[in-house]
């Protein structure tokens, strides 16, 4: 089972992806299968928790988004 860091904005799910050009995490809407292939997922919940803790400590913008750890399967159809 894989885990993702996600939140809901305007009733729609969004998840974290890593942008290699800016070296930052970003939120993307989960509105297609292509988007699901771009999200950052971790095979262990503890690893996802470490990333979420880092985001909350180091990224003011994303820390305000009420991010949580969810199973990736929740968003797969």
mmCIF file of N, CA and C in Angstrom:
data_model
loop_
_atom_site.group_PDB
_atom_site.id
_atom_site.type_symbol
_atom_site.label_atom_id
_atom_site.label_comp_id
_atom_site.label_asym_id
_atom_site.label_seq_id
_atom_site.Cartn_x
_atom_site.Cartn_y
_atom_site.Cartn_z
ATOM 1 N N UNK A 1 0.842 -1.176 0.000
ATOM 2 C CA UNK A 1 0.000 0.000 0.000
ATOM 3 C C UNK A 1 0.886 1.238 0.000
ATOM 4 N N UNK A 2 0.532 2.206 -0.816
ATOM 5 C CA UNK A 2 1.272 3.463 -0.868
ATOM 6 C C UNK A 2 0.451 4.572 -0.227
ATOM 7 N N UNK A 3 1.156 5.586 0.231
ATOM 8 C CA UNK A 3 0.526 6.711 0.922
ATOM 9 C C UNK A 3 0.857 8.008 0.209
ATOM 10 N N UNK A 4 -0.103 8.922 0.214
ATOM 11 C CA UNK A 4 0.079 10.233 -0.394
ATOM 12 C C UNK A 4 -0.281 11.304 0.630
ATOM 13 N N UNK A 5 0.202 12.504 0.380
ATOM 14 C CA UNK A 5 -0.127 13.651 1.216
ATOM 15 C C UNK A 5 -1.138 14.463 0.422
ATOM 16 N N UNK A 6 -2.328 14.622 0.982
ATOM 17 C CA UNK A 6 -3.424 15.211 0.232
ATOM 18 C C UNK A 6 -4.246 16.170 1.081
ATOM 19 N N UNK A 7 -5.106 16.916 0.391
ATOM 20 C CA UNK A 7 -6.085 17.780 1.048
ATOM 21 C C UNK A 7 -7.244 17.984 0.083
ATOM 22 N N UNK A 8 -8.276 18.638 0.553
ATOM 23 C CA UNK A 8 -9.418 18.949 -0.286
ATOM 24 C C UNK A 8 -9.549 20.461 -0.380
ATOM 25 N N UNK A 9 -9.725 20.942 -1.595
ATOM 26 C CA UNK A 9 -9.953 22.363 -1.832
ATOM 27 C C UNK A 9 -11.207 22.483 -2.690
ATOM 28 N N UNK A 10 -12.150 23.244 -2.224
ATOM 29 C CA UNK A 10 -13.435 23.413 -2.926
ATOM 30 C C UNK A 10 -14.083 22.059 -3.209
ATOM 31 N N UNK A 11 -13.947 21.138 -2.270
ATOM 32 C CA UNK A 11 -14.565 19.829 -2.394
ATOM 33 C C UNK A 11 -13.861 18.860 -3.320
ATOM 34 N N UNK A 12 -12.718 19.246 -3.868
ATOM 35 C CA UNK A 12 -11.992 18.371 -4.795
ATOM 36 C C UNK A 12 -10.645 17.989 -4.205
ATOM 37 N N UNK A 13 -10.241 16.718 -4.398
ATOM 38 C CA UNK A 13 -8.961 16.279 -3.833
ATOM 39 C C UNK A 13 -7.762 16.839 -4.588
ATOM 40 N N UNK A 14 -6.739 17.168 -3.822
ATOM 41 C CA UNK A 14 -5.449 17.617 -4.349
ATOM 42 C C UNK A 14 -4.373 16.824 -3.614
ATOM 43 N N UNK A 15 -3.248 16.602 -4.259
ATOM 44 C CA UNK A 15 -2.142 15.878 -3.622
ATOM 45 C C UNK A 15 -0.821 16.554 -3.946
ATOM 46 N N UNK A 16 0.170 16.184 -3.174
ATOM 47 C CA UNK A 16 1.507 16.750 -3.304
ATOM 48 C C UNK A 16 2.264 16.078 -4.456
ATOM 49 N N UNK A 17 2.963 16.894 -5.213
ATOM 50 C CA UNK A 17 3.898 16.406 -6.213
ATOM 51 C C UNK A 17 5.217 17.144 -6.003
ATOM 52 N N UNK A 18 6.295 16.556 -6.428
ATOM 53 C CA UNK A 18 7.610 17.196 -6.316
ATOM 54 C C UNK A 18 7.944 17.845 -7.651
ATOM 55 N N UNK A 19 8.218 19.144 -7.625
ATOM 56 C CA UNK A 19 8.599 19.876 -8.828
ATOM 57 C C UNK A 19 10.122 19.933 -8.875
ATOM 58 N N UNK A 20 10.711 19.211 -9.809
ATOM 59 C CA UNK A 20 12.178 19.131 -9.880
ATOM 60 C C UNK A 20 12.812 20.432 -10.376
ATOM 61 N N UNK A 21 12.053 21.251 -11.095
ATOM 62 C CA UNK A 21 12.597 22.518 -11.592
ATOM 63 C C UNK A 21 12.755 23.547 -10.472
ATOM 64 N N UNK A 22 11.803 23.563 -9.543
ATOM 65 C CA UNK A 22 11.849 24.545 -8.456
ATOM 66 C C UNK A 22 12.356 23.941 -7.146
ATOM 67 N N UNK A 23 12.528 22.615 -7.123
ATOM 68 C CA UNK A 23 12.915 21.903 -5.899
ATOM 69 C C UNK A 23 11.944 22.174 -4.761
ATOM 70 N N UNK A 24 10.656 22.182 -5.086
ATOM 71 C CA UNK A 24 9.610 22.406 -4.082
ATOM 72 C C UNK A 24 8.491 21.404 -4.281
ATOM 73 N N UNK A 25 7.719 21.229 -3.219
ATOM 74 C CA UNK A 25 6.500 20.445 -3.316
ATOM 75 C C UNK A 25 5.382 21.371 -3.756
ATOM 76 N N UNK A 26 4.438 20.827 -4.535
ATOM 77 C CA UNK A 26 3.294 21.587 -5.006
ATOM 78 C C UNK A 26 2.041 20.738 -4.877
ATOM 79 N N UNK A 27 0.904 21.402 -4.820
ATOM 80 C CA UNK A 27 -0.388 20.711 -4.841
ATOM 81 C C UNK A 27 -0.895 20.658 -6.273
ATOM 82 N N UNK A 28 -1.402 19.497 -6.672
ATOM 83 C CA UNK A 28 -2.047 19.396 -7.977
ATOM 84 C C UNK A 28 -3.416 18.757 -7.775
ATOM 85 N N UNK A 29 -4.391 19.160 -8.568
ATOM 86 C CA UNK A 29 -5.723 18.545 -8.453
ATOM 87 C C UNK A 29 -5.687 17.115 -8.979
ATOM 88 N N UNK A 30 -6.424 16.252 -8.316
ATOM 89 C CA UNK A 30 -6.489 14.852 -8.747
ATOM 90 C C UNK A 30 -7.734 14.667 -9.611
ATOM 91 N N UNK A 31 -7.649 15.203 -10.814
ATOM 92 C CA UNK A 31 -8.804 15.202 -11.699
ATOM 93 C C UNK A 31 -8.655 14.258 -12.890
ATOM 94 N N UNK A 32 -7.573 13.481 -12.912
ATOM 95 C CA UNK A 32 -7.368 12.541 -14.024
ATOM 96 C C UNK A 32 -6.375 11.458 -13.603
ATOM 97 N N UNK A 33 -6.325 10.405 -14.413
ATOM 98 C CA UNK A 33 -5.342 9.340 -14.165
ATOM 99 C C UNK A 33 -3.925 9.860 -14.350
ATOM 100 N N UNK A 34 -3.742 10.803 -15.265
ATOM 101 C CA UNK A 34 -2.418 11.391 -15.489
ATOM 102 C C UNK A 34 -1.946 12.100 -14.218
ATOM 103 N N UNK A 35 -2.837 12.829 -13.582
ATOM 104 C CA UNK A 35 -2.480 13.524 -12.337
ATOM 105 C C UNK A 35 -2.075 12.524 -11.262
ATOM 106 N N UNK A 36 -2.776 11.401 -11.180
ATOM 107 C CA UNK A 36 -2.440 10.382 -10.183
ATOM 108 C C UNK A 36 -1.047 9.812 -10.412
ATOM 109 N N UNK A 37 -0.597 9.789 -11.648
ATOM 110 C CA UNK A 37 0.744 9.287 -11.944
ATOM 111 C C UNK A 37 1.832 10.280 -11.582
ATOM 112 N N UNK A 38 1.467 11.537 -11.372
ATOM 113 C CA UNK A 38 2.449 12.576 -11.058
ATOM 114 C C UNK A 38 2.616 12.825 -9.562
ATOM 115 N N UNK A 39 1.718 12.301 -8.742
ATOM 116 C CA UNK A 39 1.776 12.628 -7.312
ATOM 117 C C UNK A 39 2.908 11.882 -6.617
ATOM 118 N N UNK A 40 3.349 12.480 -5.529
ATOM 119 C CA UNK A 40 4.399 11.880 -4.709
ATOM 120 C C UNK A 40 3.742 10.842 -3.805
ATOM 121 N N UNK A 41 4.176 9.608 -3.895
ATOM 122 C CA UNK A 41 3.655 8.569 -3.002
ATOM 123 C C UNK A 41 4.820 7.872 -2.316
ATOM 124 N N UNK A 42 4.549 7.376 -1.135
ATOM 125 C CA UNK A 42 5.578 6.712 -0.339
ATOM 126 C C UNK A 42 5.055 5.344 0.077
ATOM 127 N N UNK A 43 5.895 4.317 0.028
ATOM 128 C CA UNK A 43 5.414 2.974 0.373
ATOM 129 C C UNK A 43 5.136 2.774 1.868
ATOM 130 N N UNK A 44 5.649 3.665 2.720
ATOM 131 C CA UNK A 44 5.462 3.514 4.158
ATOM 132 C C UNK A 44 4.801 4.752 4.744
ATOM 133 N N UNK A 45 3.848 4.529 5.626
ATOM 134 C CA UNK A 45 3.159 5.655 6.267
ATOM 135 C C UNK A 45 4.152 6.511 7.059
ATOM 136 N N UNK A 46 5.102 5.890 7.728
ATOM 137 C CA UNK A 46 6.087 6.641 8.525
ATOM 138 C C UNK A 46 6.911 7.569 7.627
ATOM 139 N N UNK A 47 7.250 7.115 6.431
ATOM 140 C CA UNK A 47 7.991 7.955 5.496
ATOM 141 C C UNK A 47 7.159 9.139 5.024
ATOM 142 N N UNK A 48 5.882 8.889 4.747
ATOM 143 C CA UNK A 48 4.986 9.975 4.340
ATOM 144 C C UNK A 48 4.826 10.973 5.489
ATOM 145 N N UNK A 49 4.791 10.473 6.719
ATOM 146 C CA UNK A 49 4.663 11.358 7.885
ATOM 147 C C UNK A 49 5.900 12.247 8.024
ATOM 148 N N UNK A 50 7.077 11.704 7.766
ATOM 149 C CA UNK A 50 8.300 12.510 7.834
ATOM 150 C C UNK A 50 8.271 13.637 6.804
ATOM 151 N N UNK A 51 7.789 13.339 5.600
ATOM 152 C CA UNK A 51 7.694 14.367 4.556
ATOM 153 C C UNK A 51 6.663 15.421 4.959
ATOM 154 N N UNK A 52 5.525 14.976 5.481
ATOM 155 C CA UNK A 52 4.491 15.921 5.914
ATOM 156 C C UNK A 52 5.010 16.817 7.032
ATOM 157 N N UNK A 53 5.741 16.263 7.960
ATOM 158 C CA UNK A 53 6.336 17.062 9.043
ATOM 159 C C UNK A 53 7.305 18.086 8.467
ATOM 160 N N UNK A 54 8.129 17.678 7.511
ATOM 161 C CA UNK A 54 9.063 18.610 6.879
ATOM 162 C C UNK A 54 8.306 19.746 6.187
ATOM 163 N N UNK A 55 7.262 19.404 5.442
ATOM 164 C CA UNK A 55 6.460 20.425 4.753
ATOM 165 C C UNK A 55 5.874 21.405 5.761
ATOM 166 N N UNK A 56 5.291 20.888 6.847
ATOM 167 C CA UNK A 56 4.677 21.762 7.852
ATOM 168 C C UNK A 56 5.703 22.666 8.535
ATOM 169 N N UNK A 57 6.934 22.198 8.658
ATOM 170 C CA UNK A 57 7.983 22.996 9.301
ATOM 171 C C UNK A 57 8.671 23.975 8.349
ATOM 172 N N UNK A 58 8.622 23.709 7.032
ATOM 173 C CA UNK A 58 9.446 24.467 6.098
ATOM 174 C C UNK A 58 8.713 25.161 4.954
ATOM 175 N N UNK A 59 7.433 24.936 4.798
ATOM 176 C CA UNK A 59 6.699 25.554 3.690
ATOM 177 C C UNK A 59 5.408 26.167 4.220
ATOM 178 N N UNK A 60 5.447 27.475 4.473
ATOM 179 C CA UNK A 60 4.293 28.174 5.065
ATOM 180 C C UNK A 60 3.036 28.017 4.222
ATOM 181 N N UNK A 61 3.171 28.133 2.915
ATOM 182 C CA UNK A 61 2.011 28.067 2.032
ATOM 183 C C UNK A 61 1.315 26.708 2.122
ATOM 184 N N UNK A 62 2.071 25.623 1.970
ATOM 185 C CA UNK A 62 1.472 24.291 2.024
ATOM 186 C C UNK A 62 1.028 23.917 3.437
ATOM 187 N N UNK A 63 1.712 24.423 4.443
ATOM 188 C CA UNK A 63 1.350 24.098 5.828
ATOM 189 C C UNK A 63 -0.054 24.592 6.172
ATOM 190 N N UNK A 64 -0.540 25.608 5.475
ATOM 191 C CA UNK A 64 -1.882 26.153 5.723
ATOM 192 C C UNK A 64 -2.987 25.347 5.070
ATOM 193 N N UNK A 65 -2.654 24.345 4.305
ATOM 194 C CA UNK A 65 -3.636 23.618 3.496
ATOM 195 C C UNK A 65 -4.305 22.438 4.194
ATOM 196 N N UNK A 66 -4.033 22.218 5.459
ATOM 197 C CA UNK A 66 -4.619 21.081 6.194
ATOM 198 C C UNK A 66 -4.325 19.750 5.494
ATOM 199 N N UNK A 67 -3.067 19.532 5.184
ATOM 200 C CA UNK A 67 -2.634 18.301 4.531
ATOM 201 C C UNK A 67 -2.751 17.123 5.481
ATOM 202 N N UNK A 68 -3.028 15.965 4.926
ATOM 203 C CA UNK A 68 -3.083 14.736 5.723
ATOM 204 C C UNK A 68 -2.576 13.579 4.874
ATOM 205 N N UNK A 69 -2.275 12.491 5.536
ATOM 206 C CA UNK A 69 -1.788 11.295 4.848
ATOM 207 C C UNK A 69 -2.992 10.414 4.526
ATOM 208 N N UNK A 70 -3.077 10.019 3.279
ATOM 209 C CA UNK A 70 -4.176 9.183 2.787
ATOM 210 C C UNK A 70 -3.590 8.006 2.020
ATOM 211 N N UNK A 71 -4.348 6.932 1.918
ATOM 212 C CA UNK A 71 -3.896 5.829 1.077
ATOM 213 C C UNK A 71 -4.094 6.230 -0.390
ATOM 214 N N UNK A 72 -3.149 5.860 -1.211
ATOM 215 C CA UNK A 72 -3.242 6.195 -2.636
ATOM 216 C C UNK A 72 -4.465 5.552 -3.271
ATOM 217 N N UNK A 73 -4.822 4.369 -2.787
ATOM 218 C CA UNK A 73 -5.966 3.645 -3.353
ATOM 219 C C UNK A 73 -7.262 4.449 -3.221
ATOM 220 N N UNK A 74 -7.353 5.327 -2.265
ATOM 221 C CA UNK A 74 -8.550 6.144 -2.074
ATOM 222 C C UNK A 74 -8.855 6.976 -3.317
ATOM 223 N N UNK A 75 -7.835 7.332 -4.072
ATOM 224 C CA UNK A 75 -8.010 8.214 -5.218
ATOM 225 C C UNK A 75 -7.997 7.481 -6.558
ATOM 226 N N UNK A 76 -7.676 6.204 -6.542
ATOM 227 C CA UNK A 76 -7.658 5.410 -7.780
ATOM 228 C C UNK A 76 -9.078 4.906 -8.050
ATOM 229 N N UNK A 77 -9.447 4.898 -9.299
ATOM 230 C CA UNK A 77 -10.801 4.445 -9.673
ATOM 231 C C UNK A 77 -10.757 3.078 -10.290
#
